[in-house]
Every structure is written in structure tokens, then in C-alpha cells.
PDB file of C-alpha atoms and ligand atoms in Angstrom:
ATOM      1  CA  MET Z  29     -47.168   4.878   6.593  1.00  0.00           C
ATOM      2  CA  ARG Z  30     -43.633   3.840   5.572  1.00  0.00           C
ATOM      3  CA  THR Z  31     -41.300   3.118   8.437  1.00  0.00           C
ATOM      4  CA  ILE Z  32     -37.899   4.460   8.195  1.00  0.00           C
ATOM      5  CA  MET Z  33     -35.466   1.838   9.607  1.00  0.00           C
ATOM      6  CA  GLY Z  34     -31.928   3.042  10.676  1.00  0.00           C
ATOM      7  CA  PHE Z  35     -28.896   1.891   8.361  1.00  0.00           C
ATOM      8  CA  ILE Z  36     -27.825  -0.648  11.201  1.00  0.00           C
ATOM      9  CA  THR Z  37     -31.513  -2.229  11.802  1.00  0.00           C
ATOM     10  CA  GLU Z  38     -32.025  -2.700   8.172  1.00  0.00           C
ATOM     11  CA  ASN Z  39     -28.513  -4.659   7.399  1.00  0.00           C
ATOM     12  CA  VAL Z  40     -29.439  -6.818  10.575  1.00  0.00           C
ATOM     13  CA  ALA Z  41     -32.697  -7.622   9.211  1.00  0.00           C
ATOM     14  CA  LYS Z  42     -31.463  -8.470   5.666  1.00  0.00           C
ATOM     15  CA  ILE Z  43     -28.886 -10.516   7.304  1.00  0.00           C
ATOM     16  CA  LYS Z  44     -31.289 -12.409   9.414  1.00  0.00           C
ATOM     17  CA  PHE Z  45     -33.455 -13.119   6.549  1.00  0.00           C
ATOM     18  CA  GLN Z  46     -30.687 -14.833   4.670  1.00  0.00           C
ATOM     19  CA  LEU Z  47     -29.466 -17.158   7.577  1.00  0.00           C
ATOM     20  CA  PRO Z  48     -31.176 -20.402   8.210  1.00  0.00           C
ATOM     21  CA  SER Z  49     -32.833 -20.551  11.361  1.00  0.00           C
ATOM     22  CA  GLY Z  50     -30.749 -21.558  14.248  1.00  0.00           C
ATOM     23  CA  VAL Z  51     -27.267 -19.796  12.946  1.00  0.00           C
ATOM     24  CA  MET Z  52     -26.271 -17.627  15.380  1.00  0.00           C
ATOM     25  CA  LEU Z  53     -25.513 -13.913  14.238  1.00  0.00           C
ATOM     26  CA  VAL Z  54     -22.866 -12.218  16.408  1.00  0.00           C
ATOM     27  CA  ALA Z  55     -22.089  -8.546  15.732  1.00  0.00           C
ATOM     28  CA  ALA Z  56     -18.315  -7.956  15.436  1.00  0.00           C
ATOM     29  CA  THR Z  57     -18.546  -4.507  17.021  1.00  0.00           C
ATOM     30  CA  LYS Z  58     -14.844  -3.353  17.060  1.00  0.00           C
ATOM     31  CA  THR Z  59     -14.617   0.398  16.426  1.00  0.00           C
ATOM     32  CA  GLN Z  60     -18.192   0.877  16.771  1.00  0.00           C
ATOM     33  CA  ASP Z  61     -19.554   3.193  19.660  1.00  0.00           C
ATOM     34  CA  ALA Z  62     -22.363   2.314  22.304  1.00  0.00           C
ATOM     35  CA  GLY Z  63     -24.988   3.740  20.120  1.00  0.00           C
ATOM     36  CA  ALA Z  64     -24.360   1.564  17.062  1.00  0.00           C
ATOM     37  CA  VAL Z  65     -24.019  -1.573  19.174  1.00  0.00           C
ATOM     38  CA  ARG Z  66     -27.482  -0.751  20.950  1.00  0.00           C
ATOM     39  CA  GLU Z  67     -29.106  -0.274  17.831  1.00  0.00           C
ATOM     40  CA  ALA Z  68     -27.734  -3.710  16.581  1.00  0.00           C
ATOM     41  CA  ILE Z  69     -28.785  -5.410  19.791  1.00  0.00           C
ATOM     42  CA  SER Z  70     -32.405  -4.041  19.274  1.00  0.00           C
ATOM     43  CA  ALA Z  71     -32.499  -5.205  15.759  1.00  0.00           C
ATOM     44  CA  GLY Z  72     -31.914  -8.690  17.100  1.00  0.00           C
ATOM     45  CA  VAL Z  73     -28.386  -9.818  16.834  1.00  0.00           C
ATOM     46  CA  ASP Z  74     -27.942 -12.874  19.072  1.00  0.00           C
ATOM     47  CA  ALA Z  75     -24.554 -11.781  20.554  1.00  0.00           C
ATOM     48  CA  CYS Z  76     -21.960  -8.852  20.263  1.00  0.00           C
ATOM     49  CA  GLY Z  77     -18.366 -10.006  19.654  1.00  0.00           C
ATOM     50  CA  GLU Z  78     -15.488  -7.704  20.795  1.00  0.00           C
ATOM     51  CA  ASN Z  79     -11.864  -7.939  20.004  1.00  0.00           C
ATOM     52  CA  ARG Z  80     -10.052  -5.382  21.956  1.00  0.00           C
ATOM     53  CA  VAL Z  81     -10.271  -5.488  25.557  1.00  0.00           C
ATOM     54  CA  GLN Z  82      -9.838  -1.767  25.977  1.00  0.00           C
ATOM     55  CA  GLU Z  83     -12.918  -1.242  23.742  1.00  0.00           C
ATOM     56  CA  LEU Z  84     -14.754  -3.843  25.548  1.00  0.00           C
ATOM     57  CA  VAL Z  85     -14.107  -2.543  29.067  1.00  0.00           C
ATOM     58  CA  SER Z  86     -15.127   0.796  28.150  1.00  0.00           C
ATOM     59  CA  LYS Z  87     -18.267   0.167  26.155  1.00  0.00           C
ATOM     60  CA  ASN Z  88     -19.378  -2.205  28.954  1.00  0.00           C
ATOM     61  CA  ALA Z  89     -19.030   0.345  31.233  1.00  0.00           C
ATOM     62  CA  LEU Z  90     -21.290   2.429  29.270  1.00  0.00           C
ATOM     63  CA  GLY Z  91     -24.019  -0.542  29.371  1.00  0.00           C
ATOM     64  CA  ALA Z  92     -23.623  -1.016  25.437  1.00  0.00           C
ATOM     65  CA  TYR Z  93     -24.073  -4.869  25.461  1.00  0.00           C
ATOM     66  CA  GLU Z  94     -27.213  -4.899  27.699  1.00  0.00           C
ATOM     67  CA  GLY Z  95     -29.626  -7.337  26.249  1.00  0.00           C
ATOM     68  CA  ALA Z  96     -27.215  -9.454  24.462  1.00  0.00           C
ATOM     69  CA  PRO Z  97     -24.641 -11.835  25.460  1.00  0.00           C
ATOM     70  CA  LEU Z  98     -20.814 -10.736  25.145  1.00  0.00           C
ATOM     71  CA  HIS Z  99     -18.116 -12.807  23.300  1.00  0.00           C
ATOM     72  CA  PHE Z 100     -14.677 -12.218  22.950  1.00  0.00           C
ATOM     73  CA  ILE Z 101     -13.269 -12.878  19.564  1.00  0.00           C
ATOM     74  CA  GLY Z 102      -9.643 -11.193  19.604  1.00  0.00           C
ATOM     75  CA  HIS Z 103      -6.377 -12.328  20.687  1.00  0.00           C
ATOM     76  CA  LEU Z 104      -6.404 -12.516  24.348  1.00  0.00           C
ATOM     77  CA  GLN Z 105      -3.042 -11.378  26.087  1.00  0.00           C
ATOM     78  CA  LYS Z 106      -2.120 -13.021  29.332  1.00  0.00           C
ATOM     79  CA  ASN Z 107      -2.120  -9.810  31.318  1.00  0.00           C
ATOM     80  CA  LYS Z 108      -5.654  -8.931  30.250  1.00  0.00           C
ATOM     81  CA  LEU Z 109      -7.472 -12.014  31.183  1.00  0.00           C
ATOM     82  CA  LYS Z 110      -9.214 -10.400  34.265  1.00  0.00           C
ATOM     83  CA  GLN Z 111     -11.149  -8.119  32.178  1.00  0.00           C
ATOM     84  CA  VAL Z 112     -12.586 -11.156  30.236  1.00  0.00           C
ATOM     85  CA  VAL Z 113     -13.065 -14.274  32.010  1.00  0.00           C
ATOM     86  CA  GLY Z 114     -16.173 -14.053  33.947  1.00  0.00           C
ATOM     87  CA  ILE Z 115     -17.235 -11.015  32.098  1.00  0.00           C
ATOM     88  CA  CYS Z 116     -17.783 -12.616  28.560  1.00  0.00           C
ATOM     89  CA  GLU Z 117     -20.448 -15.414  28.390  1.00  0.00           C
ATOM     90  CA  LEU Z 118     -18.081 -16.922  25.635  1.00  0.00           C
ATOM     91  CA  ILE Z 119     -14.435 -16.645  24.667  1.00  0.00           C
ATOM     92  CA  GLU Z 120     -14.466 -17.678  20.976  1.00  0.00           C
ATOM     93  CA  SER Z 121     -10.807 -17.142  20.539  1.00  0.00           C
ATOM     94  CA  VAL Z 122      -8.548 -19.387  22.706  1.00  0.00           C
ATOM     95  CA  ASP Z 123      -5.424 -19.996  20.736  1.00  0.00           C
ATOM     96  CA  SER Z 124      -3.134 -21.956  22.750  1.00  0.00           C
ATOM     97  CA  VAL Z 125      -2.901 -24.636  25.481  1.00  0.00           C
ATOM     98  CA  GLU Z 126      -1.343 -21.951  27.780  1.00  0.00           C
ATOM     99  CA  LEU Z 127      -4.273 -19.697  27.410  1.00  0.00           C
ATOM    100  CA  LEU Z 128      -6.502 -22.644  27.890  1.00  0.00           C
ATOM    101  CA  HIS Z 129      -4.878 -23.298  31.142  1.00  0.00           C
ATOM    102  CA  LEU Z 130      -4.737 -19.642  32.435  1.00  0.00           C
ATOM    103  CA  ILE Z 131      -8.482 -19.163  31.666  1.00  0.00           C
ATOM    104  CA  ASP Z 132      -8.921 -22.220  33.806  1.00  0.00           C
ATOM    105  CA  ALA Z 133      -6.997 -20.815  36.698  1.00  0.00           C
ATOM    106  CA  ARG Z 134      -8.969 -17.622  36.633  1.00  0.00           C
ATOM    107  CA  ALA Z 135     -12.213 -19.115  36.322  1.00  0.00           C
ATOM    108  CA  LYS Z 136     -11.425 -21.335  39.224  1.00  0.00           C
ATOM    109  CA  GLN Z 137     -10.280 -18.215  41.251  1.00  0.00           C
ATOM    110  CA  LEU Z 138     -13.698 -16.928  40.610  1.00  0.00           C
ATOM    111  CA  GLY Z 139     -15.697 -19.943  41.320  1.00  0.00           C
ATOM    112  CA  ILE Z 140     -17.149 -20.132  37.635  1.00  0.00           C
ATOM    113  CA  VAL Z 141     -16.861 -22.181  34.623  1.00  0.00           C
ATOM    114  CA  GLN Z 142     -15.758 -20.141  31.718  1.00  0.00           C
ATOM    115  CA  ASN Z 143     -17.308 -21.236  28.362  1.00  0.00           C
ATOM    116  CA  VAL Z 144     -14.654 -20.987  25.406  1.00  0.00           C
ATOM    117  CA  LEU Z 145     -14.253 -22.076  21.756  1.00  0.00           C
ATOM    118  CA  LEU Z 146     -10.879 -23.427  20.500  1.00  0.00           C
ATOM    119  CA  GLU Z 147      -9.522 -21.291  17.392  1.00  0.00           C
ATOM    120  CA  ILE Z 148      -7.889 -23.116  14.885  1.00  0.00           C
ATOM    121  CA  ASN Z 149      -5.439 -21.906  12.250  1.00  0.00           C
ATOM    122  CA  ILE Z 150      -7.225 -23.556   9.442  1.00  0.00           C
ATOM    123  CA  ALA Z 151      -5.482 -22.081   6.714  1.00  0.00           C
ATOM    124  CA  ARG Z 152      -1.991 -22.363   8.449  1.00  0.00           C
ATOM    125  CA  GLU Z 153      -1.116 -18.563   8.354  1.00  0.00           C
ATOM    126  CA  ALA Z 154       1.952 -17.684   9.637  1.00  0.00           C
ATOM    127  CA  THR Z 155       0.727 -14.196  10.639  1.00  0.00           C
ATOM    128  CA  LYS Z 156      -2.274 -16.004  12.433  1.00  0.00           C
ATOM    129  CA  THR Z 157      -2.378 -17.114  16.037  1.00  0.00           C
ATOM    130  CA  GLY Z 158      -4.605 -20.310  16.593  1.00  0.00           C
ATOM    131  CA  MET Z 159      -4.103 -23.978  17.291  1.00  0.00           C
ATOM    132  CA  LEU Z 160      -3.314 -26.288  14.022  1.00  0.00           C
ATOM    133  CA  PRO Z 161      -5.454 -29.466  13.444  1.00  0.00           C
ATOM    134  CA  GLU Z 162      -2.965 -32.215  14.029  1.00  0.00           C
ATOM    135  CA  ASP Z 163      -2.511 -30.645  17.516  1.00  0.00           C
ATOM    136  CA  LEU Z 164      -6.064 -31.229  18.295  1.00  0.00           C
ATOM    137  CA  PRO Z 165      -5.956 -34.499  20.158  1.00  0.00           C
ATOM    138  CA  GLN Z 166      -3.288 -33.517  22.488  1.00  0.00           C
ATOM    139  CA  ILE Z 167      -5.116 -30.213  23.209  1.00  0.00           C
ATOM    140  CA  LEU Z 168      -8.579 -32.008  23.874  1.00  0.00           C
ATOM    141  CA  ASP Z 169      -6.977 -34.388  26.225  1.00  0.00           C
ATOM    142  CA  SER Z 170      -5.434 -31.648  28.214  1.00  0.00           C
ATOM    143  CA  ALA Z 171      -8.859 -29.619  28.095  1.00  0.00           C
ATOM    144  CA  ALA Z 172     -10.644 -32.312  29.489  1.00  0.00           C
ATOM    145  CA  ASP Z 173      -8.910 -32.189  32.673  1.00  0.00           C
ATOM    146  CA  LEU Z 174      -9.843 -28.485  33.317  1.00  0.00           C
ATOM    147  CA  ASP Z 175     -12.974 -28.112  34.921  1.00  0.00           C
ATOM    148  CA  GLY Z 176     -12.806 -24.276  35.302  1.00  0.00           C
ATOM    149  CA  ILE Z 177     -13.479 -24.258  31.530  1.00  0.00           C
ATOM    150  CA  TYR Z 178     -15.968 -25.772  29.195  1.00  0.00           C
ATOM    151  CA  VAL Z 179     -15.137 -26.090  25.636  1.00  0.00           C
ATOM    152  CA  LYS Z 180     -18.269 -25.342  23.323  1.00  0.00           C
ATOM    153  CA  GLY Z 181     -16.911 -25.686  20.150  1.00  0.00           C
ATOM    154  CA  LEU Z 182     -14.467 -24.287  17.392  1.00  0.00           C
ATOM    155  CA  MET Z 183     -13.753 -21.013  15.712  1.00  0.00           C
ATOM    156  CA  ALA Z 184     -11.632 -20.261  12.782  1.00  0.00           C
ATOM    157  CA  ILE Z 185     -10.620 -16.842  10.892  1.00  0.00           C
ATOM    158  CA  PRO Z 186      -9.570 -17.928   7.626  1.00  0.00           C
ATOM    159  CA  PRO Z 187      -7.933 -15.167   4.989  1.00  0.00           C
ATOM    160  CA  ILE Z 188     -10.202 -12.467   4.218  1.00  0.00           C
ATOM    161  CA  SER Z 189     -12.286 -13.837   1.544  1.00  0.00           C
ATOM    162  CA  THR Z 190     -12.723 -11.757  -1.910  1.00  0.00           C
ATOM    163  CA  VAL Z 191     -14.311 -14.083  -4.108  1.00  0.00           C
ATOM    164  CA  GLU Z 192     -17.291 -16.549  -3.497  1.00  0.00           C
ATOM    165  CA  GLY Z 193     -16.256 -19.848  -2.576  1.00  0.00           C
ATOM    166  CA  ALA Z 194     -12.708 -18.975  -1.851  1.00  0.00           C
ATOM    167  CA  ASN Z 195     -12.821 -20.355   1.661  1.00  0.00           C
ATOM    168  CA  SER Z 196     -15.089 -23.125   1.345  1.00  0.00           C
ATOM    169  CA  ARG Z 197     -12.476 -25.834   1.908  1.00  0.00           C
ATOM    170  CA  PHE Z 198     -11.179 -24.398   4.901  1.00  0.00           C
ATOM    171  CA  PHE Z 199     -14.905 -24.148   6.334  1.00  0.00           C
ATOM    172  CA  ALA Z 200     -15.431 -27.651   5.053  1.00  0.00           C
ATOM    173  CA  HIS Z 201     -12.499 -28.926   6.906  1.00  0.00           C
ATOM    174  CA  MET Z 202     -13.575 -27.154  10.181  1.00  0.00           C
ATOM    175  CA  TYR Z 203     -17.057 -28.798  10.045  1.00  0.00           C
ATOM    176  CA  GLN Z 204     -15.064 -32.113   9.681  1.00  0.00           C
ATOM    177  CA  LEU Z 205     -12.906 -31.556  12.637  1.00  0.00           C
ATOM    178  CA  PHE Z 206     -16.085 -30.407  14.440  1.00  0.00           C
ATOM    179  CA  VAL Z 207     -18.097 -33.649  13.719  1.00  0.00           C
ATOM    180  CA  ASP Z 208     -14.984 -35.724  14.521  1.00  0.00           C
ATOM    181  CA  ILE Z 209     -14.442 -34.168  17.864  1.00  0.00           C
ATOM    182  CA  GLY Z 210     -18.006 -34.456  18.437  1.00  0.00           C
ATOM    183  CA  ALA Z 211     -18.196 -38.047  18.043  1.00  0.00           C
ATOM    184  CA  LYS Z 212     -15.769 -38.610  20.953  1.00  0.00           C
ATOM    185  CA  LYS Z 213     -16.475 -38.468  24.477  1.00  0.00           C
ATOM    186  CA  TYR Z 214     -14.462 -36.099  26.634  1.00  0.00           C
ATOM    187  CA  ASP Z 215     -15.127 -34.329  30.042  1.00  0.00           C
ATOM    188  CA  ASN Z 216     -15.696 -30.585  29.792  1.00  0.00           C
ATOM    189  CA  ILE Z 217     -16.029 -30.743  26.046  1.00  0.00           C
ATOM    190  CA  SER Z 218     -19.053 -30.890  23.613  1.00  0.00           C
ATOM    191  CA  MET Z 219     -19.106 -29.694  20.113  1.00  0.00           C
ATOM    192  CA  GLY Z 220     -22.151 -27.302  19.709  1.00  0.00           C
ATOM    193  CA  LEU Z 221     -20.752 -24.359  18.323  1.00  0.00           C
ATOM    194  CA  LEU Z 222     -19.028 -23.722  15.028  1.00  0.00           C
ATOM    195  CA  SER Z 223     -18.094 -19.991  14.760  1.00  0.00           C
ATOM    196  CA  MET Z 224     -16.701 -19.103  11.212  1.00  0.00           C
ATOM    197  CA  GLY Z 225     -17.601 -16.739   8.247  1.00  0.00           C
ATOM    198  CA  MET Z 226     -17.467 -12.997   8.235  1.00  0.00           C
ATOM    199  CA  SER Z 227     -19.027 -10.261   5.939  1.00  0.00           C
ATOM    200  CA  GLY Z 228     -17.383 -11.365   2.951  1.00  0.00           C
ATOM    201  CA  ASP Z 229     -18.208 -15.275   3.254  1.00  0.00           C
ATOM    202  CA  TYR Z 230     -20.736 -16.024   6.016  1.00  0.00           C
ATOM    203  CA  MET Z 231     -23.231 -17.780   3.481  1.00  0.00           C
ATOM    204  CA  ASP Z 232     -20.249 -19.843   2.142  1.00  0.00           C
ATOM    205  CA  ALA Z 233     -19.595 -20.868   5.909  1.00  0.00           C
ATOM    206  CA  VAL Z 234     -23.039 -21.522   6.502  1.00  0.00           C
ATOM    207  CA  ARG Z 235     -23.225 -23.860   3.498  1.00  0.00           C
ATOM    208  CA  GLU Z 236     -20.483 -25.791   4.922  1.00  0.00           C
ATOM    209  CA  GLY Z 237     -21.936 -26.083   8.291  1.00  0.00           C
ATOM    210  CA  ALA Z 238     -21.172 -22.974  10.384  1.00  0.00           C
ATOM    211  CA  ASN Z 239     -23.807 -22.503  13.039  1.00  0.00           C
ATOM    212  CA  SER Z 240     -22.598 -19.250  14.314  1.00  0.00           C
ATOM    213  CA  VAL Z 241     -21.166 -16.409  12.079  1.00  0.00           C
ATOM    214  CA  ARG Z 242     -19.419 -13.048  13.208  1.00  0.00           C
ATOM    215  CA  VAL Z 243     -20.443 -10.048  10.829  1.00  0.00           C
ATOM    216  CA  GLY Z 244     -19.024  -6.538  11.135  1.00  0.00           C
ATOM    217  CA  SER Z 245     -19.146  -4.117   8.124  1.00  0.00           C
ATOM    218  CA  SER Z 246     -22.020  -5.980   6.700  1.00  0.00           C
ATOM    219  CA  ILE Z 247     -23.901  -4.472   9.864  1.00  0.00           C
ATOM    220  CA  PHE Z 248     -22.246  -1.311  10.551  1.00  0.00           C
ATOM    221  CA  GLY Z 249     -20.876  -0.393   7.354  1.00  0.00           C
ATOM    222  CA  GLN Z 250     -16.756  -0.019   6.626  1.00  0.00           C
ATOM    223  CA  ARG Z 251     -15.284   0.425   9.896  1.00  0.00           C
ATOM    224  CA  LYS Z 252     -13.344   3.830  10.379  1.00  0.00           C
ATOM    225  CA  TYR Z 253     -10.111   3.515  12.294  1.00  0.00           C
TER     226      TYR Z 253
HETATM  227  C1  PLP Y 303     -13.739  -7.857  12.843  1.00  0.00           C
HETATM  228  C2  PLP Y 303     -13.946  -9.451  13.028  1.00  0.00           C
HETATM  229  C3  PLP Y 303     -14.969  -9.967  12.171  1.00  0.00           C
HETATM  230  C4  PLP Y 303     -15.990  -9.212  11.416  1.00  0.00           C
HETATM  231  O1  PLP Y 303     -15.221  -8.755   9.961  1.00  0.00           O
HETATM  232  P1  PLP Y 303     -16.221  -8.226   9.126  1.00  0.00           P
HETATM  233  O2  PLP Y 303     -15.480  -8.675   7.634  1.00  0.00           O
HETATM  234  O3  PLP Y 303     -16.265  -6.793   9.150  1.00  0.00           O
HETATM  235  O4  PLP Y 303     -17.365  -8.816   8.898  1.00  0.00           O
HETATM  236  C5  PLP Y 303     -15.109 -11.269  12.598  1.00  0.00           C
HETATM  237  N1  PLP Y 303     -14.334 -12.026  13.320  1.00  0.00           N
HETATM  238  C6  PLP Y 303     -13.263 -11.501  14.080  1.00  0.00           C
HETATM  239  C7  PLP Y 303     -12.378 -12.158  14.864  1.00  0.00           C
HETATM  240  C8  PLP Y 303     -13.059  -9.900  13.773  1.00  0.00           C
HETATM  241  O5  PLP Y 303     -12.176  -9.590  14.532  1.00  0.00           O
END
């Protein structure tokens, strides 16, 4: 008998087959409804990544993310901190020192430690948020003093890649930062997660050392806004 798998289930299976073991598959769930998110979780994605607070709140109320850790992967506005800190297992997209301090303060209010990644603007794009590599030493020094947060690694969103290998130098640079920081000793910081690579380039990212990829359209199909 032939089993007919759903489109999402089949896509997740294909991607998981390609990824080396130990690489985390985060489903980028923006614009997807609760049913689609649930199918991706049953198919075995390791986490869901949401990048709009409003969507996160409404899907979370429907129980859409049950069974998988929830990550925040979008630009987090100060006035929306409360809907994310303590709700998401990991905030991947901390793009400023100010945000780091605000998350720390909110986490302390809640009596928790919030796991975060530092988002690096690795391609130095003026249109993108994120920290610049040369600012990292100073940022890490201040992060080490914040015991309401725990920095678990780095994240990057290079330009949308259309050609294989187009982002490989950015991924390689990220890996170098990840290894260099990991070799130093800081309080509240350990380099365990390197989150980079999306539908167009996740295998390039993995080849350069990513151990977590964020995939949307290759799981769910083209997004409809
Ligand atoms: C949407 C999104 C992704 C996934 O993009 P696809 O190209 O659809 O795989 C990854 N990371 C972030 C931060 C996103 O917003």
C-alpha cells in the first residue's frame, strides 16, 4: 500500500534527509496557519521560528506550537518584549545592545534566564538590523554582566541567495566569529548555536558550519501575504 504524505510532511522529510545529523531544522512559520505549523511539527521539525509578535501571540493561543520549542527570529520592538520574553525558548534575533539590556531586565522581572542569539549584520547591509562584527568584543563584555540572559550563539540573515555559493563567504565569516568567541571565556555566554541558512542557501550554510537552519518556503511552499 502506498502512503500519501502531505506536502509539508514530504518537504520536511526531504530536508531532514539532506541535513547532517545534529543540524537543527527550525521551521520559519510566518504567514502559515496553525494547521500548517502543526503538520510541520508532526513531521519532525526541531523548532518553530516566528518573526511577527502578533502572529506569534495568536497562533500560540491556538496551541499551534505545542510539541516544539518556539523561537523568535524577527526584529523585536521594545514595546512588544513582554509577549516574547519568557514565552520563547530562544530569541535568535537580538540586534542591539539596548535590546539585550531590555530583555535582561524583563527576564529578571520574571525571575527567569532568557536564552538569546546575537544577530550579526554579516553582509553590512544598510537596510538590515544586526550588530557589526567589530562591535562584538564590547557587546560580549556587556552581555557577560547580564545574568537575566544567556547568549547561546550567533545568528545571521545574509542577502537572499539566488546562486549556489553566493553567501558562502558570509557564512564562513560567521563561523570564524563563532569559533573565535567560543575560544574565550565569558560569564553568561557559550557558543553552541550558529543559526544561518534559509530555503535558498541552507546547504551552503551547513557546509560552512551552521548547526541550525531556518527554513520557510522549502517546507510550506511560496508564502502568500
Ligand atoms: C522567513 C525567514 C526565514 C525563512 O525564509 P525562506 O526563504 O522562506 O526559507 C528565515 N529566517 C528569517 C529570519 C525569516 O524571517
